[in-house]
mmCIF file of C-alpha atoms and ligand atoms in Angstrom:
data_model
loop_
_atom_site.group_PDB
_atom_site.id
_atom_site.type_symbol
_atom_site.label_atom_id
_atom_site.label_comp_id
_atom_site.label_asym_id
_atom_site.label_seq_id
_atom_site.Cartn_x
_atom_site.Cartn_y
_atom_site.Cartn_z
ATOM 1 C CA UNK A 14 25.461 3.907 3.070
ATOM 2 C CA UNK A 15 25.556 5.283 -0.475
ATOM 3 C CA UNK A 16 24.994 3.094 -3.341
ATOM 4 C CA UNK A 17 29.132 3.196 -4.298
ATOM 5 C CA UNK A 18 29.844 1.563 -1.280
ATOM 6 C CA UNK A 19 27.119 -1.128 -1.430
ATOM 7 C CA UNK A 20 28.644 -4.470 -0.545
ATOM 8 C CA UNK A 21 27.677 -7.406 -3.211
ATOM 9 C CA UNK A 22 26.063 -9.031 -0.978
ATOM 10 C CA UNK A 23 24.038 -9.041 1.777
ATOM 11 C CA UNK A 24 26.515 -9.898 5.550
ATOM 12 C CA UNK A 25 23.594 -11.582 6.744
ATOM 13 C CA UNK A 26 22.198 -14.916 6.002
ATOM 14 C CA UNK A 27 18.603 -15.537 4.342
ATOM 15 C CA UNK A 28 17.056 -16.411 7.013
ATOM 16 C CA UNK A 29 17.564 -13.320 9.185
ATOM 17 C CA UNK A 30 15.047 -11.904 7.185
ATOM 18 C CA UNK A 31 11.634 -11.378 8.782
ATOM 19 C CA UNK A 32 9.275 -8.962 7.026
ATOM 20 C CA UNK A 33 8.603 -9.684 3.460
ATOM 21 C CA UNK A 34 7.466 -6.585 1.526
ATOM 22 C CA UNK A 35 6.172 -6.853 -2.151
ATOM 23 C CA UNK A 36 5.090 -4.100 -4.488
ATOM 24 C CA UNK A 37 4.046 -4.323 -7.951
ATOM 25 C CA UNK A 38 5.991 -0.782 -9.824
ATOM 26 C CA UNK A 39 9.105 -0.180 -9.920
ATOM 27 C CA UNK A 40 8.542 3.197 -8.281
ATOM 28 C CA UNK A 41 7.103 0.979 -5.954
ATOM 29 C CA UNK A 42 10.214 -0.524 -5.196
ATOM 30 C CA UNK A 43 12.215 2.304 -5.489
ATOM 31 C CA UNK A 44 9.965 3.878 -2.334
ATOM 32 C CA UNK A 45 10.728 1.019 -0.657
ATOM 33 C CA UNK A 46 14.645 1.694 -1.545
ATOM 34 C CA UNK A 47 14.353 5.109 0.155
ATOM 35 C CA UNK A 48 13.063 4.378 2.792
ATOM 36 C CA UNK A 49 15.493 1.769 4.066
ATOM 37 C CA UNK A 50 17.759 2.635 6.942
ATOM 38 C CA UNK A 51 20.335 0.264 5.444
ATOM 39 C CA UNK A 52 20.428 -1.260 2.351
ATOM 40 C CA UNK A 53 22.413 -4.572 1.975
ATOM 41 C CA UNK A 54 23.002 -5.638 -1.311
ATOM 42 C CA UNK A 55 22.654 -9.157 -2.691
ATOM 43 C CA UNK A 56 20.526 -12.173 -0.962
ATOM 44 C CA UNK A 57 23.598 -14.382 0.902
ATOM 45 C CA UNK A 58 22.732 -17.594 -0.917
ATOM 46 C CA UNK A 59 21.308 -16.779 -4.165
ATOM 47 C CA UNK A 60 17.839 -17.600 -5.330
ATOM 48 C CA UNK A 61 17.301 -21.238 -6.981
ATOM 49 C CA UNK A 62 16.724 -20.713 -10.629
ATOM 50 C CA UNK A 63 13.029 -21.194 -10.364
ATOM 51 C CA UNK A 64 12.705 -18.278 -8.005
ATOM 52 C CA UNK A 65 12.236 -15.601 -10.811
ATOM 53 C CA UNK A 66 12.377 -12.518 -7.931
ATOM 54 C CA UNK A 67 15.095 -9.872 -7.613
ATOM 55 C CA UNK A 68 14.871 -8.608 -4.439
ATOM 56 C CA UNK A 69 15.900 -5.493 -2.510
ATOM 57 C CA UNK A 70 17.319 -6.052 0.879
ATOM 58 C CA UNK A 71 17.937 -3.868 3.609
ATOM 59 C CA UNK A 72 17.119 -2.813 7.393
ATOM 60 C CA UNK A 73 14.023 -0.715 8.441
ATOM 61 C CA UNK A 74 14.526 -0.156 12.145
ATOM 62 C CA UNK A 75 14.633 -3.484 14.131
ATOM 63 C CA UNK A 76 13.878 -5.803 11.131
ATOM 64 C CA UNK A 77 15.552 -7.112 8.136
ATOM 65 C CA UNK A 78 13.213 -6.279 5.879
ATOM 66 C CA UNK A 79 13.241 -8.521 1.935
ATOM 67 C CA UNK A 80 11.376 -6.211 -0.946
ATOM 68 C CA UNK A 81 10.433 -8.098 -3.963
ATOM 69 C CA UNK A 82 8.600 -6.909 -7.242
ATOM 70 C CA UNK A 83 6.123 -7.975 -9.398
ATOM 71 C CA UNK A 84 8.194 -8.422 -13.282
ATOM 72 C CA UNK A 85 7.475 -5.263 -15.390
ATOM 73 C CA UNK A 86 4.281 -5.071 -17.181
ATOM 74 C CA UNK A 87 2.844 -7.502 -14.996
ATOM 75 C CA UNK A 88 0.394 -6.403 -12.426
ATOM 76 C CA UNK A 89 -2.667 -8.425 -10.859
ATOM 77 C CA UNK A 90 -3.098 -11.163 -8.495
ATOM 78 C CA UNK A 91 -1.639 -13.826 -10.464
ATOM 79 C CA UNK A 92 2.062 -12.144 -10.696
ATOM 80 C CA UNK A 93 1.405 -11.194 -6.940
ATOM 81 C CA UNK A 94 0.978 -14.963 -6.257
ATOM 82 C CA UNK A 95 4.120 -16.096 -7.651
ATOM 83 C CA UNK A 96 6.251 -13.199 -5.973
ATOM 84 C CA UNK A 97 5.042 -13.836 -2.467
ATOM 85 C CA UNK A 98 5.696 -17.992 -3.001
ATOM 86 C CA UNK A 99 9.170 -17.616 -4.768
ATOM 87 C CA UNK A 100 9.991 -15.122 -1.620
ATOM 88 C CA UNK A 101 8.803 -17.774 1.284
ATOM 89 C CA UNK A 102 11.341 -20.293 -0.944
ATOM 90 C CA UNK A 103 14.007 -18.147 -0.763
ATOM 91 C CA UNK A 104 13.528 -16.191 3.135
ATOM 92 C CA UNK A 105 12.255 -18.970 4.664
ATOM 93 C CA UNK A 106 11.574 -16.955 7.678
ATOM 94 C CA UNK A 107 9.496 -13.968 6.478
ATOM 95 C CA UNK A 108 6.865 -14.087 9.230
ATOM 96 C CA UNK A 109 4.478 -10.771 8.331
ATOM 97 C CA UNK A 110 4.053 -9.534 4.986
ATOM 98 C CA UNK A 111 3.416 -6.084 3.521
ATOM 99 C CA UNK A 112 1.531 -5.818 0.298
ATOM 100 C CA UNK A 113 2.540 -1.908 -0.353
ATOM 101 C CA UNK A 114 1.866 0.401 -3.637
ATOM 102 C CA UNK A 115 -0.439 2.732 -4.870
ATOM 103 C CA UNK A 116 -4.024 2.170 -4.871
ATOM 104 C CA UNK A 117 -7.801 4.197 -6.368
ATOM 105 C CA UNK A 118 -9.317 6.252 -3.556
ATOM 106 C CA UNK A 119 -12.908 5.956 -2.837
ATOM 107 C CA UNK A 120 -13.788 9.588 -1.616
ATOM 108 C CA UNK A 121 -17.219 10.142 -0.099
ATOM 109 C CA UNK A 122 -18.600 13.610 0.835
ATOM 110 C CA UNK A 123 -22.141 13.025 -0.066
ATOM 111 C CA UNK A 124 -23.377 10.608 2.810
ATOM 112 C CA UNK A 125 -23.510 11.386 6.704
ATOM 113 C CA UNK A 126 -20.549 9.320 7.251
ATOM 114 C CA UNK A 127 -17.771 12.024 4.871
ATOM 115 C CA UNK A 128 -14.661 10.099 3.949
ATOM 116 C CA UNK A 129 -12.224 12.883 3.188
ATOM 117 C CA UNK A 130 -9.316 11.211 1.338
ATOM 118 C CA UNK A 131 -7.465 12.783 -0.708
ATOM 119 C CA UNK A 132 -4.607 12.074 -2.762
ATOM 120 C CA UNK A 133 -1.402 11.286 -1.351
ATOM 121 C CA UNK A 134 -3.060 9.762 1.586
ATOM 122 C CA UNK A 135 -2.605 6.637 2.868
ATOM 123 C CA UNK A 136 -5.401 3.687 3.078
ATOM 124 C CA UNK A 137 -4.306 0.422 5.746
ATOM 125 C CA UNK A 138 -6.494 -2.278 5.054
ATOM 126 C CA UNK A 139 -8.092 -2.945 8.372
ATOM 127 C CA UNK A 140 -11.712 -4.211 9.754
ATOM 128 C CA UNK A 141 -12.750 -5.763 13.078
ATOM 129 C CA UNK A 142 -14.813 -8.300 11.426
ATOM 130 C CA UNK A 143 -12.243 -10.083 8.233
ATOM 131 C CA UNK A 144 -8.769 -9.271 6.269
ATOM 132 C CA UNK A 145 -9.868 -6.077 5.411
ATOM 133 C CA UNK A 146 -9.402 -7.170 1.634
ATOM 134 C CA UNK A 147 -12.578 -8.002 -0.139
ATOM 135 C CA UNK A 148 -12.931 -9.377 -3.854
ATOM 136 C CA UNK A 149 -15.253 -7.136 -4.961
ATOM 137 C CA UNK A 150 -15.769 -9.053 -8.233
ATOM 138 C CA UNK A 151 -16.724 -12.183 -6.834
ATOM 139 C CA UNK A 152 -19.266 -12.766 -3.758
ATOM 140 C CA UNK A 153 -22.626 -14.830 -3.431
ATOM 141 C CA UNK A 154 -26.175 -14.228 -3.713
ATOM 142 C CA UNK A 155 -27.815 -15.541 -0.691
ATOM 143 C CA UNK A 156 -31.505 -17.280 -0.245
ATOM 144 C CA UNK A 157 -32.906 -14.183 0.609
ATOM 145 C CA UNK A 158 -31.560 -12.085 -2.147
ATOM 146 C CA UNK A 159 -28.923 -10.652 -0.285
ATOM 147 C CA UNK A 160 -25.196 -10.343 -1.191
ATOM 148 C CA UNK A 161 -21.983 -11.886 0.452
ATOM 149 C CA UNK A 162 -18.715 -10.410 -0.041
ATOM 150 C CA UNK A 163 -15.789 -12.782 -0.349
ATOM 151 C CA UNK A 164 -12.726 -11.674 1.529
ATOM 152 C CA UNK A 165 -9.420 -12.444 -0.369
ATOM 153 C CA UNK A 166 -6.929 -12.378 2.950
ATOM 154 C CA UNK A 167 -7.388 -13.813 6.380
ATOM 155 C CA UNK A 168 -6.214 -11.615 9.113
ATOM 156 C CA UNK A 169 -3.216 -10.316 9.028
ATOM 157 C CA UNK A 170 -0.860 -12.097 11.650
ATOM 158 C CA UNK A 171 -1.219 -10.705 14.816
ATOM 159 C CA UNK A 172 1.922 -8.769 15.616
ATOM 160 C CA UNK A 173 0.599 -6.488 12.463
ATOM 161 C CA UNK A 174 -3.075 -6.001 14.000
ATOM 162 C CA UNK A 175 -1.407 -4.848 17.147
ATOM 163 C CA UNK A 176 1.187 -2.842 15.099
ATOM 164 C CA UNK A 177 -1.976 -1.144 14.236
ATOM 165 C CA UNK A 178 -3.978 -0.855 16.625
ATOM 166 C CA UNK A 179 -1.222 1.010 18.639
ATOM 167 C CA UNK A 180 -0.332 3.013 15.472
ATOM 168 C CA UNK A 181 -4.018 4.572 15.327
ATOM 169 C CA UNK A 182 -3.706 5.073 19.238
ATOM 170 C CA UNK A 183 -0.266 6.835 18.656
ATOM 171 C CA UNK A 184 -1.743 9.111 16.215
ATOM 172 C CA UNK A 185 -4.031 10.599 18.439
ATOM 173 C CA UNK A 186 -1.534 12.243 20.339
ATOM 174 C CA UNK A 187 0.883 13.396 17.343
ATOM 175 C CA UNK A 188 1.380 13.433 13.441
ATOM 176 C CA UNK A 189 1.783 10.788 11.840
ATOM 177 C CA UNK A 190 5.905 10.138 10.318
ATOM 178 C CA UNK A 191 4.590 10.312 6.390
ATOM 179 C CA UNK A 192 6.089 13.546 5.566
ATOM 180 C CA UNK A 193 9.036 13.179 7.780
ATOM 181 C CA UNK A 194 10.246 9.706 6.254
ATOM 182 C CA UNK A 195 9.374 10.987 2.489
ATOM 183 C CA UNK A 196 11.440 14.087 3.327
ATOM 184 C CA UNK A 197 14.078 11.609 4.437
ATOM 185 C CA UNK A 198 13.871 10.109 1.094
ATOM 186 C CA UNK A 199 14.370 13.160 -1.194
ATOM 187 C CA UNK A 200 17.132 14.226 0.914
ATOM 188 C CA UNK A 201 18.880 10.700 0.772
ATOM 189 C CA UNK A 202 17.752 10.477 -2.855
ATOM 190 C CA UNK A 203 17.504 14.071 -4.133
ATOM 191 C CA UNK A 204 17.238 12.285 -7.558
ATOM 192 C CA UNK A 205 13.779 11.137 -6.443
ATOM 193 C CA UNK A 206 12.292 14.954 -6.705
ATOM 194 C CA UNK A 207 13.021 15.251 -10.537
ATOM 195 C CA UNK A 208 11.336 11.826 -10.852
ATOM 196 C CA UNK A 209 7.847 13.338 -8.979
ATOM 197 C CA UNK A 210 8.448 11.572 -5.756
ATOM 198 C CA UNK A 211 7.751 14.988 -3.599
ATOM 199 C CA UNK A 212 4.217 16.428 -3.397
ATOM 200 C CA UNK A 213 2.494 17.770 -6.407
ATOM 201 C CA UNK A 214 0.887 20.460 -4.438
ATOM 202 C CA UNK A 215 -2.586 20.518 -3.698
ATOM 203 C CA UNK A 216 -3.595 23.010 -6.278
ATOM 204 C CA UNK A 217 -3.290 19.521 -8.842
ATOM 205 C CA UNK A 218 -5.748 17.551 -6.304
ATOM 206 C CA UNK A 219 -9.233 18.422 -7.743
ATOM 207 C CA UNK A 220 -12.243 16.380 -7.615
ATOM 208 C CA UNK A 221 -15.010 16.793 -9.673
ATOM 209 C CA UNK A 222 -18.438 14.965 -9.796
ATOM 210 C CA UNK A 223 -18.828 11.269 -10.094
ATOM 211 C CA UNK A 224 -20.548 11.948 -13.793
ATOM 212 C CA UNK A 225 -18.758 15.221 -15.159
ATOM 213 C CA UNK A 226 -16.119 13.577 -17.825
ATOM 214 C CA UNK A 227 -12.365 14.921 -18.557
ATOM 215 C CA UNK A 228 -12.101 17.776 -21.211
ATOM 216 C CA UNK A 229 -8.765 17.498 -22.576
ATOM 217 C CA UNK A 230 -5.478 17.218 -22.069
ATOM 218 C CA UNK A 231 -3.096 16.435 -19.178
ATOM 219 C CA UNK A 232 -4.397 18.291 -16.554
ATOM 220 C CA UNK A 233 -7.808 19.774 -15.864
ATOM 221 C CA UNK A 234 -7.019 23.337 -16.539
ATOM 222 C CA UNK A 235 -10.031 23.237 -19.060
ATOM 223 C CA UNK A 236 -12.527 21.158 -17.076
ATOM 224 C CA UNK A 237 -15.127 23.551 -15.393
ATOM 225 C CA UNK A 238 -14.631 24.291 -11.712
ATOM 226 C CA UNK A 239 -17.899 24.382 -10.708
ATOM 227 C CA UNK A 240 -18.584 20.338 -11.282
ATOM 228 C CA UNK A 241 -15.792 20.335 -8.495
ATOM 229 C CA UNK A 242 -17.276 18.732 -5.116
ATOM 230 C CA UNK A 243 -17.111 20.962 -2.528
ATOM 231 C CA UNK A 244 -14.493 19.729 0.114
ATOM 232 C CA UNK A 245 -14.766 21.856 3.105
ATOM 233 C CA UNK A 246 -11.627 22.934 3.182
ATOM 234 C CA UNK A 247 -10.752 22.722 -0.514
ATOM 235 C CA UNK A 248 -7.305 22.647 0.793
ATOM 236 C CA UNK A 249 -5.804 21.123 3.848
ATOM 237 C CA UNK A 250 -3.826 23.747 6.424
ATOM 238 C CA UNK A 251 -0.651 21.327 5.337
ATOM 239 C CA UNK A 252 0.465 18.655 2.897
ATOM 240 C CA UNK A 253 0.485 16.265 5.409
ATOM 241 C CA UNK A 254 -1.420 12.636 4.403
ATOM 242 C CA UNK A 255 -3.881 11.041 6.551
ATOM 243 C CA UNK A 256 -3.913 7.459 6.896
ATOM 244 C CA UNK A 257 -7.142 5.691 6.706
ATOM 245 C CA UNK A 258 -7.890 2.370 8.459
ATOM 246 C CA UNK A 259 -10.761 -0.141 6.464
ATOM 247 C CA UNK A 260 -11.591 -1.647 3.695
ATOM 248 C CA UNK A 261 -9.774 -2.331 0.677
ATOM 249 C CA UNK A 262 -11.388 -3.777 -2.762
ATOM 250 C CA UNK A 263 -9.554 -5.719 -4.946
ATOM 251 C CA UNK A 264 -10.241 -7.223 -8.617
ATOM 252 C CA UNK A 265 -8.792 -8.105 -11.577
ATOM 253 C CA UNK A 266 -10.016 -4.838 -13.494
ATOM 254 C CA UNK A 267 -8.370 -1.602 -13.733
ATOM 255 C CA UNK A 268 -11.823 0.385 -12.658
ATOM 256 C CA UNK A 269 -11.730 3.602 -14.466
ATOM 257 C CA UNK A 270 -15.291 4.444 -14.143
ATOM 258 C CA UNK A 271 -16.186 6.978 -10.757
ATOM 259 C CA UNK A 272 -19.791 5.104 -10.898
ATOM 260 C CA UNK A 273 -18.389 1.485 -10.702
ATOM 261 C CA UNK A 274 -16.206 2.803 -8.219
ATOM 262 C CA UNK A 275 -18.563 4.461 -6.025
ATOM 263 C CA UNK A 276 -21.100 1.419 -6.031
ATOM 264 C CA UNK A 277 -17.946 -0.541 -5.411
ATOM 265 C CA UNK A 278 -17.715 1.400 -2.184
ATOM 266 C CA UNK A 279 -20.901 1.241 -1.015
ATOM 267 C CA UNK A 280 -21.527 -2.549 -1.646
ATOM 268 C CA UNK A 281 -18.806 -3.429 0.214
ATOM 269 C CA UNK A 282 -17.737 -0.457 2.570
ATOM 270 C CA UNK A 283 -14.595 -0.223 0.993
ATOM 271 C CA UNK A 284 -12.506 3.082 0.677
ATOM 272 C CA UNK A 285 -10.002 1.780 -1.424
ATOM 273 C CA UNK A 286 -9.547 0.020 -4.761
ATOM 274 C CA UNK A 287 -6.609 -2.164 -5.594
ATOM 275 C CA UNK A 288 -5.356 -5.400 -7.645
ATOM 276 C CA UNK A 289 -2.803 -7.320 -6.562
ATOM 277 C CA UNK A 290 -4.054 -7.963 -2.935
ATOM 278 C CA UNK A 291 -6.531 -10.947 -4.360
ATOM 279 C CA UNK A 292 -3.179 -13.255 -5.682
ATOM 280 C CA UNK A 293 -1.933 -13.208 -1.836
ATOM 281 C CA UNK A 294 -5.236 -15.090 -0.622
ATOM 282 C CA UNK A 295 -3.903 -18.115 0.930
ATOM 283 C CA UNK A 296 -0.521 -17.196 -0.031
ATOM 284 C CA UNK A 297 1.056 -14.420 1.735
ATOM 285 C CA UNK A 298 -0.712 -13.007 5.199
ATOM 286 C CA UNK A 299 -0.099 -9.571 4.990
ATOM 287 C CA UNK A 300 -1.643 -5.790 5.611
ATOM 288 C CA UNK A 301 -2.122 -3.953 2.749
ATOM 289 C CA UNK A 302 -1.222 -0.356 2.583
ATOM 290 C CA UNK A 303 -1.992 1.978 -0.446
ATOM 291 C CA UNK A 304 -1.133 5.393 -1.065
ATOM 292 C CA UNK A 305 -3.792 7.065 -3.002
ATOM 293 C CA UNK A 306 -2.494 8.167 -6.466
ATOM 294 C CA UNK A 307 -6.180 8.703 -8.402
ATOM 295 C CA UNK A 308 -9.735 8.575 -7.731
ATOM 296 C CA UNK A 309 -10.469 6.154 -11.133
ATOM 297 C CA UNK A 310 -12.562 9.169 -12.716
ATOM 298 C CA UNK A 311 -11.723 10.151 -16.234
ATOM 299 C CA UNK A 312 -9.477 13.463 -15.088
ATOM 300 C CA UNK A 313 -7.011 10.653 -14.195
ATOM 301 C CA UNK A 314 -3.321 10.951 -14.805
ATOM 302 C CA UNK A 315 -0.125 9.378 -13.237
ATOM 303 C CA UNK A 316 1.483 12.979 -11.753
ATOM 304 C CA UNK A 317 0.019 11.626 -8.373
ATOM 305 C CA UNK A 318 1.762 8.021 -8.632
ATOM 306 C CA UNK A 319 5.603 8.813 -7.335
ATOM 307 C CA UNK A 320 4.445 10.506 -4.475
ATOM 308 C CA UNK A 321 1.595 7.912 -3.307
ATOM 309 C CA UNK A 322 4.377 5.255 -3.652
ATOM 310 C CA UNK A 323 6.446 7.179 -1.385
ATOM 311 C CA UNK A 324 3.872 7.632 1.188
ATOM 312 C CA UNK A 325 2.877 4.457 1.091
ATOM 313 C CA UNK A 326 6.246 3.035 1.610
ATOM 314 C CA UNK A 327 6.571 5.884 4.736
ATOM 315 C CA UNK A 328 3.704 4.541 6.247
ATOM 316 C CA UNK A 329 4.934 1.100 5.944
ATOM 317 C CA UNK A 330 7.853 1.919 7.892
ATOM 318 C CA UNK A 331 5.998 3.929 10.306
ATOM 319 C CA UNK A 332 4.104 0.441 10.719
ATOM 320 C CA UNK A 333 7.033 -1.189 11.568
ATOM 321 C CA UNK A 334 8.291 0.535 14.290
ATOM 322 C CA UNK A 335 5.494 -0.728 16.382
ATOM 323 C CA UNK A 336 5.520 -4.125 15.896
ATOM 324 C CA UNK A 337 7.471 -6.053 18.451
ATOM 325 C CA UNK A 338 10.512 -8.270 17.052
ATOM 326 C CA UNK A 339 9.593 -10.380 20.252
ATOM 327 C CA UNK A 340 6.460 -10.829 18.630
ATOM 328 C CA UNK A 341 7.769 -11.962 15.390
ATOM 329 C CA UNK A 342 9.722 -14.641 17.601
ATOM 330 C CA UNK A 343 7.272 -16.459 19.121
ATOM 331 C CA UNK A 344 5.008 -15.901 15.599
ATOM 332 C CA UNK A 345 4.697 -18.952 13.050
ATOM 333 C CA UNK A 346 6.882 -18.260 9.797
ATOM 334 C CA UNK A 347 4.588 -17.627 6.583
ATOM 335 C CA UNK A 348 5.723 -20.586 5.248
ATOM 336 C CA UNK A 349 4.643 -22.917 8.441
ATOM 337 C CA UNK A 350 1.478 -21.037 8.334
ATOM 338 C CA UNK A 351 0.751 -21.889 4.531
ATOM 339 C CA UNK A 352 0.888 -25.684 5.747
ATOM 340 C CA UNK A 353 -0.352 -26.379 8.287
ATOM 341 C CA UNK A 354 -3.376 -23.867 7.760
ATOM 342 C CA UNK A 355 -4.639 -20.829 10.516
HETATM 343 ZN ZN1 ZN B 14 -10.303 17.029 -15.743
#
């Protein structure tokens, strides 16, 4: 449907809506645009005046799917907060949640255990034991002088762990949909390539040691190549991005510091830094999913972002096509969850 043809609003009432998705940019959102299958216009019955959301509806294969994003120039968990309960006011029905955006890898290829993540790639949070979203700026010391993390979500609902579980399983046997559904995008949008939404090629993915600083200017065509870190291959065969299943950090800092970040990672075994996830705690039980736009080390710059919003937004959808909308069903709304506690 192209956007001249858009009807006002949406032909299907508020409550049809099942899968709430929030993201924080508006490239964010306008991923999440291009990778609808159907866009519907309008909510039915308008927001109430103290729901201060505009919203983005549409279909992503079985669901009707609700996008809603944070107001510009505000990012962090307090904004996040007040998206997700305005949403659940106005879809009373959203019953999983998405939390999806760009996000700060956490590399490793020093250790035994090499985390190869690169930009563009795509981080789900996911662990056997919590959320998969840890504060990372708040935790306690314990008796004996260790240190608990504090986990800012519960687990997501169920028919999202098994959507991923059988995702990883599917992507044993094939490629994952990433590139497909962002190629989708650029065709349906060809706008979207002027406004860096395709791949920057590799060539501007460099990563250099945790303690060798920026030179100048916008890219790092005078930094020296040999603080690079060796990445065996320097480049991949393809452009394709990996997704990587674990844990995400989240805090209320914008960590631009490859030190902080890296004993970020190891404190808490997280591969991914983010911070809007920590506003959904008791709010919004969701999976996070972040496509990795920079590596918070000084050689920073936004070229990356477009593109990690559209693969995040890919995966999301890829997500979706293997949850069950039996599941959803039989599942609790967000909203009954929220009262009456897990
Ligand atoms: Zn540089």
């Amino acid at each position: 449907m192209s956007s001249a043809t858009l009807p006002t609003h949406s032909p299907y009432p508020n409550d049809e809506y099942t899968v709430g998705w929030i993201c924080a940019l508006p490239i964010e959102m306008a991923a999440a645009k291009g990778t609808m299958d159907e866009e519907h216009g309008d909510p039915q019955r308008a927001p109430q005046e103290v729901d201060h959301n505009t919203y983005l509806l549409g279909c992503i294969g079985k669901f009707k799917v609700v996008v809603a994003c944070l107001p510009k120039d505000e990012i962090g968990s307090s904004s996040a907060a007040a998206v997700a309960k305005d949403m659940l006011s106005t879809f009373p029905n959203v019953r999983v949640g998405l939390l999806v955006g760009i996000g700060v890898g956490i590399p490793d290829y020093g250790g035994n255990d090499i985390r190869d993540i690169r930009l563009g790639d795509v981080v789900i949070s996911n662990d056997k034991e919590n959320g998969g979203v840890v504060l990372y700026d708040f935790g306690k010391r314990l008796a004996d002088g260790s240190f608990r993390s504090m986990y800012a979500l519960d687990r997501p609902p169920w028919p999202l762990r098994t959507a991923i579980s059988l995702l990883e399983a599917e992507h044993q046997t094939r490629e994952n949909r990433i590139s497909q559904y962002v190629n989708q995008m650029l065709e349906k949008y060809p706008y979207m390539r002027k406004k860096g939404f395709a791949h920057p090629g590799q060539s501007a993915d460099r990563l250099f040691r945790a303690d060798y600083r920026h030179v100048s200017g916008r890219s790092c065509a005078k930094c020296d190549p040999t603080e690079r870190i060796d990445r065996y291959p320097e480049n991949r065969p393809d452009t394709d991005p990996a997704i990587h299943y674990g844990v995400i950090a989240t805090g209320s800092a914008v960590v631009k510091h490859t030190l902080t970040r890296d004993e970020i990672g190891q404190k808490h075994r997280a591969i991914c830094l983010e911070m809007e996830a920590a506003g959904l705690m008791n709010n919004f039980p969701c999976v996070v999913i972040r496509g990795i736009s920079d590596n918070a080390d000084s050689h920073k710059n936004d070229q990356w972002q477009p593109y990690a919003a559209a693969t995040a937004a890919a995966c999301a959808k890829e997500l979706l096509e293997y949850v069950q909308p039996r599941a959803l069903d039989g599942e609790r709304t967000v909203k009954d969850i929220l009262n009456q506690g897990w």
